PDB file of C-alpha atoms in Angstrom:
ATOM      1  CA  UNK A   1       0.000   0.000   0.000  1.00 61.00           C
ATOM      2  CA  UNK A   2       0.801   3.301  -0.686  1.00 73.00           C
ATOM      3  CA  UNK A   3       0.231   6.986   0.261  1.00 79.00           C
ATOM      4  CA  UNK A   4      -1.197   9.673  -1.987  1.00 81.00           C
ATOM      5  CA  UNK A   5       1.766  11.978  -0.807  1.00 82.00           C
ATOM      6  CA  UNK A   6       4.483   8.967  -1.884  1.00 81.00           C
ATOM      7  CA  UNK A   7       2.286   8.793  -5.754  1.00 82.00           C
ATOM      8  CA  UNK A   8       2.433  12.454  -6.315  1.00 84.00           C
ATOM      9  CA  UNK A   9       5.748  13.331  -5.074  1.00 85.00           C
ATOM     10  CA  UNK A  10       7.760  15.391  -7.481  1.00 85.00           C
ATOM     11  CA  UNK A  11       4.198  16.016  -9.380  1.00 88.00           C
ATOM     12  CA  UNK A  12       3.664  19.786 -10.640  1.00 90.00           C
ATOM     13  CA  UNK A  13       0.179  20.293  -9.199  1.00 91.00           C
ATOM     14  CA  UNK A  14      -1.900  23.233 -10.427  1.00 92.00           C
ATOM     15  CA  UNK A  15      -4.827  23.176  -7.683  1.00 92.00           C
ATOM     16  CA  UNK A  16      -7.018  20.466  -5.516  1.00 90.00           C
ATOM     17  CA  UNK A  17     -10.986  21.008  -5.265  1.00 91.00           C
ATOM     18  CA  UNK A  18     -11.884  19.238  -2.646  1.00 88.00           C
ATOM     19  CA  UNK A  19      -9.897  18.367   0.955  1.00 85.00           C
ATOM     20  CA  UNK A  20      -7.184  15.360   0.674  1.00 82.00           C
ATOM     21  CA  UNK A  21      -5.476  13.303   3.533  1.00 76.00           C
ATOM     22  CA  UNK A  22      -2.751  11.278   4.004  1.00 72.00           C
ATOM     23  CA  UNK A  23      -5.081   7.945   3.638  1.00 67.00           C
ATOM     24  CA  UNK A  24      -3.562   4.834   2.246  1.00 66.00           C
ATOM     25  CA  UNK A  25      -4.184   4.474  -1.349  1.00 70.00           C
ATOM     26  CA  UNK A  26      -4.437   0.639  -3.295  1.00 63.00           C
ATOM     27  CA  UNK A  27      -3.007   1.754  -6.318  1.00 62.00           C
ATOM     28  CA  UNK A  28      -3.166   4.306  -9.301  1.00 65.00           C
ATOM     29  CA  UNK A  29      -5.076   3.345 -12.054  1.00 65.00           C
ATOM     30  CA  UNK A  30      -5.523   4.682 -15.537  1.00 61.00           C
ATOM     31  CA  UNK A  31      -8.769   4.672 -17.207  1.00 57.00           C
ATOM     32  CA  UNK A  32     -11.879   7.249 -17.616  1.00 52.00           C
ATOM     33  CA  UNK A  33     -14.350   4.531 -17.783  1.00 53.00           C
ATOM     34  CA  UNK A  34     -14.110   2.749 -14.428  1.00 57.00           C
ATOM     35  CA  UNK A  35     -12.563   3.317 -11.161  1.00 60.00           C
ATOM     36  CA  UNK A  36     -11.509   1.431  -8.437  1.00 67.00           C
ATOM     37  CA  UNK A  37     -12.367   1.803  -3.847  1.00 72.00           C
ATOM     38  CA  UNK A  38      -9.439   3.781  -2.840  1.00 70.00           C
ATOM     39  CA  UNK A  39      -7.435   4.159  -6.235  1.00 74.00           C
ATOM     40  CA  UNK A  40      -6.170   7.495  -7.515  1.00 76.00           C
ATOM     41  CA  UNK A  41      -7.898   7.435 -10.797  1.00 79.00           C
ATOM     42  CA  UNK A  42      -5.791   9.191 -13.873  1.00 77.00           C
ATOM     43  CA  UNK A  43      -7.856  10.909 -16.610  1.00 78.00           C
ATOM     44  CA  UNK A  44      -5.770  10.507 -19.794  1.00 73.00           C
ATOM     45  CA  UNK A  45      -6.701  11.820 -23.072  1.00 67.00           C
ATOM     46  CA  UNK A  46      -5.400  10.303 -26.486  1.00 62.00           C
ATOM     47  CA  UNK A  47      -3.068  11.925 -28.101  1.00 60.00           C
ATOM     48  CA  UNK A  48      -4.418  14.255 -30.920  1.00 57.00           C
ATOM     49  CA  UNK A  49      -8.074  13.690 -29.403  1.00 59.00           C
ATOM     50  CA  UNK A  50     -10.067  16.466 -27.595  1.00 65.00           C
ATOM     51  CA  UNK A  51     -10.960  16.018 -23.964  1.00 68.00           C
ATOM     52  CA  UNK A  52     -14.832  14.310 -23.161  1.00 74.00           C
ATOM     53  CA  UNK A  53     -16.604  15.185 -20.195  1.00 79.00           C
ATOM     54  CA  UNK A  54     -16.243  12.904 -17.491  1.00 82.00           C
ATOM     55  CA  UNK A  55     -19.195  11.819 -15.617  1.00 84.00           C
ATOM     56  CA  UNK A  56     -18.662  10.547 -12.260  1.00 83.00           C
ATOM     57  CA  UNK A  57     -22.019   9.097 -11.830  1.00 83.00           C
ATOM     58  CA  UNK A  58     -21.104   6.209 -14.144  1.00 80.00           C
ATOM     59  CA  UNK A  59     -18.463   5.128 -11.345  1.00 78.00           C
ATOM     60  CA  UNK A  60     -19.780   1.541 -10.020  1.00 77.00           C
ATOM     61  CA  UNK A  61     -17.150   2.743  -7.399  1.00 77.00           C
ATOM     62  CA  UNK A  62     -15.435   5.622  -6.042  1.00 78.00           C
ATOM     63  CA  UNK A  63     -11.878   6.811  -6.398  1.00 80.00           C
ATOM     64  CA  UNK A  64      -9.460   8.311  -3.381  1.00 82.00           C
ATOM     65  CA  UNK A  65      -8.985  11.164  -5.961  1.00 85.00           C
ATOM     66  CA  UNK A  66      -9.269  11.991  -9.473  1.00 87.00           C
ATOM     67  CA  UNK A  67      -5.954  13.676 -10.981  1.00 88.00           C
ATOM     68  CA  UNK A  68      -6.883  15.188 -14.118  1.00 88.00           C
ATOM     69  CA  UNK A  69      -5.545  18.290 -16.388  1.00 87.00           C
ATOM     70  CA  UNK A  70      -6.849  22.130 -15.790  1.00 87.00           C
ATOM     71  CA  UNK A  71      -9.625  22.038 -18.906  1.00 86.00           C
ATOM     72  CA  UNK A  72     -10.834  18.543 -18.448  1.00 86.00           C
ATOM     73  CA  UNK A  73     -14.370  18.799 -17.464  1.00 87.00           C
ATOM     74  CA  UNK A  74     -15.510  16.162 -14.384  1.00 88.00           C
ATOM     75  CA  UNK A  75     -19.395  15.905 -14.202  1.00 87.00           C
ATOM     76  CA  UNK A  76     -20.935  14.782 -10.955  1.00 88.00           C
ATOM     77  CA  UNK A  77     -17.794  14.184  -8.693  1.00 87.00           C
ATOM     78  CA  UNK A  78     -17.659  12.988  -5.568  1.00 85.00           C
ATOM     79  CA  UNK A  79     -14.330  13.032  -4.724  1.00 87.00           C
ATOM     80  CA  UNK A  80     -11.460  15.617  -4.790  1.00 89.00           C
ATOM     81  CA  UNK A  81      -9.933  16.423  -7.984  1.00 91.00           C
ATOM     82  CA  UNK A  82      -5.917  17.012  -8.637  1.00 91.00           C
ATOM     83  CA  UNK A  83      -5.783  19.258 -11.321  1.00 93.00           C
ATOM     84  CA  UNK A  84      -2.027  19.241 -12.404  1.00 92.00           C
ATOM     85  CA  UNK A  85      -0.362  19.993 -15.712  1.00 90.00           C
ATOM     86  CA  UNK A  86       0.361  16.904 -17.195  1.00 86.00           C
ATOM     87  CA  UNK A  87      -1.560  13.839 -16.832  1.00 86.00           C
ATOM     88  CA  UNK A  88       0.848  11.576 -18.640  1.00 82.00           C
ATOM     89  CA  UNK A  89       3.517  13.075 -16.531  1.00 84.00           C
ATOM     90  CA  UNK A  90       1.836  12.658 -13.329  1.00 86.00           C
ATOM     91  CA  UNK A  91       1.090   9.080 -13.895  1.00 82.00           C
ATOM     92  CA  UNK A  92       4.585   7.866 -14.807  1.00 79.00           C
ATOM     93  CA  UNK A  93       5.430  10.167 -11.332  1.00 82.00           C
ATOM     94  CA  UNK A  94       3.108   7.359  -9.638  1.00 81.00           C
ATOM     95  CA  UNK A  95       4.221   4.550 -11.633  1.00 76.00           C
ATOM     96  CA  UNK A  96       7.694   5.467 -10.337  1.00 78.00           C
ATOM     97  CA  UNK A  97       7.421   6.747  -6.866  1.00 80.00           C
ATOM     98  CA  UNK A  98       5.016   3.528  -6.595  1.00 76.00           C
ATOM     99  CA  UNK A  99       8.120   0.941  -7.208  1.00 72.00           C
ATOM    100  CA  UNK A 100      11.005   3.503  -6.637  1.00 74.00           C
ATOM    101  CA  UNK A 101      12.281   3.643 -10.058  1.00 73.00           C
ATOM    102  CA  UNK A 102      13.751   6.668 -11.048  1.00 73.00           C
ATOM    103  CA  UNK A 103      11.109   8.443 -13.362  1.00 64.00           C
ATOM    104  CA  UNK A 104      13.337   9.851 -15.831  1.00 70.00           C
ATOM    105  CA  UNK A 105      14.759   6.144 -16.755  1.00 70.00           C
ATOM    106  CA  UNK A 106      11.117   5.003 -16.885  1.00 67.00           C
ATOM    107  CA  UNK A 107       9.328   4.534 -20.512  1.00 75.00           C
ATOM    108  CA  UNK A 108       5.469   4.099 -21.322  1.00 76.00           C
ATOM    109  CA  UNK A 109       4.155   2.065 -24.048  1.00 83.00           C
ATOM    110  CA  UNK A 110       0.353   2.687 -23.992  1.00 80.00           C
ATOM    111  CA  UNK A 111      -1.722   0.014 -25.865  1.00 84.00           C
ATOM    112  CA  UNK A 112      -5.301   0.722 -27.055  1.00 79.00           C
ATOM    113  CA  UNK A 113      -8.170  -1.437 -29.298  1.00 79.00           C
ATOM    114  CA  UNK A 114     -10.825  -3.159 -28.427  1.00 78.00           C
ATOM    115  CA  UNK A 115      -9.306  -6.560 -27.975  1.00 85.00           C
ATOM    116  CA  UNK A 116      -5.953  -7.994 -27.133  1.00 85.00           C
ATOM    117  CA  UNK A 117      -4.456  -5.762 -25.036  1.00 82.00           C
ATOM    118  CA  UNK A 118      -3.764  -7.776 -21.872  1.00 80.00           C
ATOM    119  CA  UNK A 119      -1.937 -10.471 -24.258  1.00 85.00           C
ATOM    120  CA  UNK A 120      -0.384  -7.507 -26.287  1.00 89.00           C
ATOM    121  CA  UNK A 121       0.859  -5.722 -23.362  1.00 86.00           C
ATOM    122  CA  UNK A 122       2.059  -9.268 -21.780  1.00 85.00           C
ATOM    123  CA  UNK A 123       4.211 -10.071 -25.164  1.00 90.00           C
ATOM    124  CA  UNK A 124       5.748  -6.502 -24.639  1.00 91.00           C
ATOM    125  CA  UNK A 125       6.776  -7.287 -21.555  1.00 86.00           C
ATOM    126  CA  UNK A 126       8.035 -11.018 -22.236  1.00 88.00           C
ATOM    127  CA  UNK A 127      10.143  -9.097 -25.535  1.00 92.00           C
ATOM    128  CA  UNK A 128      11.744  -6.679 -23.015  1.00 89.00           C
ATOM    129  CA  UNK A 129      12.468  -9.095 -20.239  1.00 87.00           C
ATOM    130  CA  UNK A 130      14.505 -11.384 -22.818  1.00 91.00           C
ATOM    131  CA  UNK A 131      16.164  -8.424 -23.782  1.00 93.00           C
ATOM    132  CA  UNK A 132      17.276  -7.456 -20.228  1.00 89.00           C
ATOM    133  CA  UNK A 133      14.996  -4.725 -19.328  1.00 85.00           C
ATOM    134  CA  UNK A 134      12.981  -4.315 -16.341  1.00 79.00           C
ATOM    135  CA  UNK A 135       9.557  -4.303 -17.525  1.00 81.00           C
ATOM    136  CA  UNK A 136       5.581  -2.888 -15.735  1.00 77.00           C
ATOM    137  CA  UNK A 137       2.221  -4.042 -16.669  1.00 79.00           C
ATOM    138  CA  UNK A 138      -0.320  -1.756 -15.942  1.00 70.00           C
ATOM    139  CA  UNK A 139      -3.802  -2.540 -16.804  1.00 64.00           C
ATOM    140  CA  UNK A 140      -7.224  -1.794 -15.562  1.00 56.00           C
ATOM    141  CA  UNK A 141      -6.961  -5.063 -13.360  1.00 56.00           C
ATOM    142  CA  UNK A 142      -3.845  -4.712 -11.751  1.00 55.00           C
ATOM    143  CA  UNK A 143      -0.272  -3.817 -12.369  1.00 56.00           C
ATOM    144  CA  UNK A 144       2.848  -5.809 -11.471  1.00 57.00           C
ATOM    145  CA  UNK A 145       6.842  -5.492 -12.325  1.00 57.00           C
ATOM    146  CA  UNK A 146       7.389  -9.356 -12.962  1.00 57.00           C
ATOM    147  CA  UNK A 147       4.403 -12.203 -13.534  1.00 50.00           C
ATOM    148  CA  UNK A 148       5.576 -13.738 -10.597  1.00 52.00           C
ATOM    149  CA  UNK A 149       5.150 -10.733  -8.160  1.00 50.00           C
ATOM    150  CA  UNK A 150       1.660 -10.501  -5.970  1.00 50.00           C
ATOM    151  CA  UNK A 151      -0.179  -8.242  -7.601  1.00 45.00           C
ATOM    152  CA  UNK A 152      -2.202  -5.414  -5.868  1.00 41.00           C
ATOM    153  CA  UNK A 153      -5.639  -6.070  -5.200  1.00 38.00           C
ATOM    154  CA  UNK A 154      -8.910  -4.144  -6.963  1.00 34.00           C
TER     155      UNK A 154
END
């Protein structure tokens, strides 16, 4: 586990609507169609795509936090917001502070479609691992350094 003051450490924050403590978190997660009990949920837009509204009140459950970028719009929120200036930015931060890597050193692949990303992502992985790198899955699920590490519960 994991405090929110340990995922957004070095993190340029603009502003925070809302009051945030020093509660433990159970992981970051990226997504803007689900959220997690006690994740801090990152709003990421596609690249070259204009920012949707996001409507809270589709959660089946609630986020610690949101962190999401000045202009993105959050409809119906229950729970503080992080604005900061870079989403992307903020959530390799987590990623990093989250398995004290050094952020800098630390690449993202992201992986989109409709199908196949799991096993897509997973082959990644496997490629790099053979290759000598120190690979991170990170899905909606769960995220984990190594297959054979325990991953972090929903």
């Amino acid at each position: 586990m994991v405090t929110i003051k340990k995922l957004l450490n070095n993190v340029n924050i603009c502003c925070i609507e809302g009051s945030i403590d020093e509660n433990t978190l159970t992981h970051p997660v990226l997504s803007d169609a689900e959220s997690y009990d006690g994740a801090l949920l990152y709003i990421i837009s596609k690249i070259g795509t204009q920012e949707h509204d996001i409507d809270c009140s589709k959660f089946t459950s609630l986020p610690y936090a949101i962190v999401a970028s000045e202009t993105q719009k959050i409809l119906h929120c229950r729970v503080p917001i992080i604005r900061v200036d870079s989403t992307r930015l903020a959530f390799s931060h987590a990623c990093s502070n989250m398995y004290d890597i050094n952020y800098i050193q630390l690449k993202i692949i992201g992986i989109t479609g409709s199908n196949g990303k799991t096993t897509t992502a997973n082959l990644i992985s496997d490629a790099l691992k053979n290759c000598g790198k120190e690979a991170m899955v990170i899905s909606l699920d769960d995220f984990y350094l190594d297959s054979s590490d325990e991953r972090y519960p929903k």
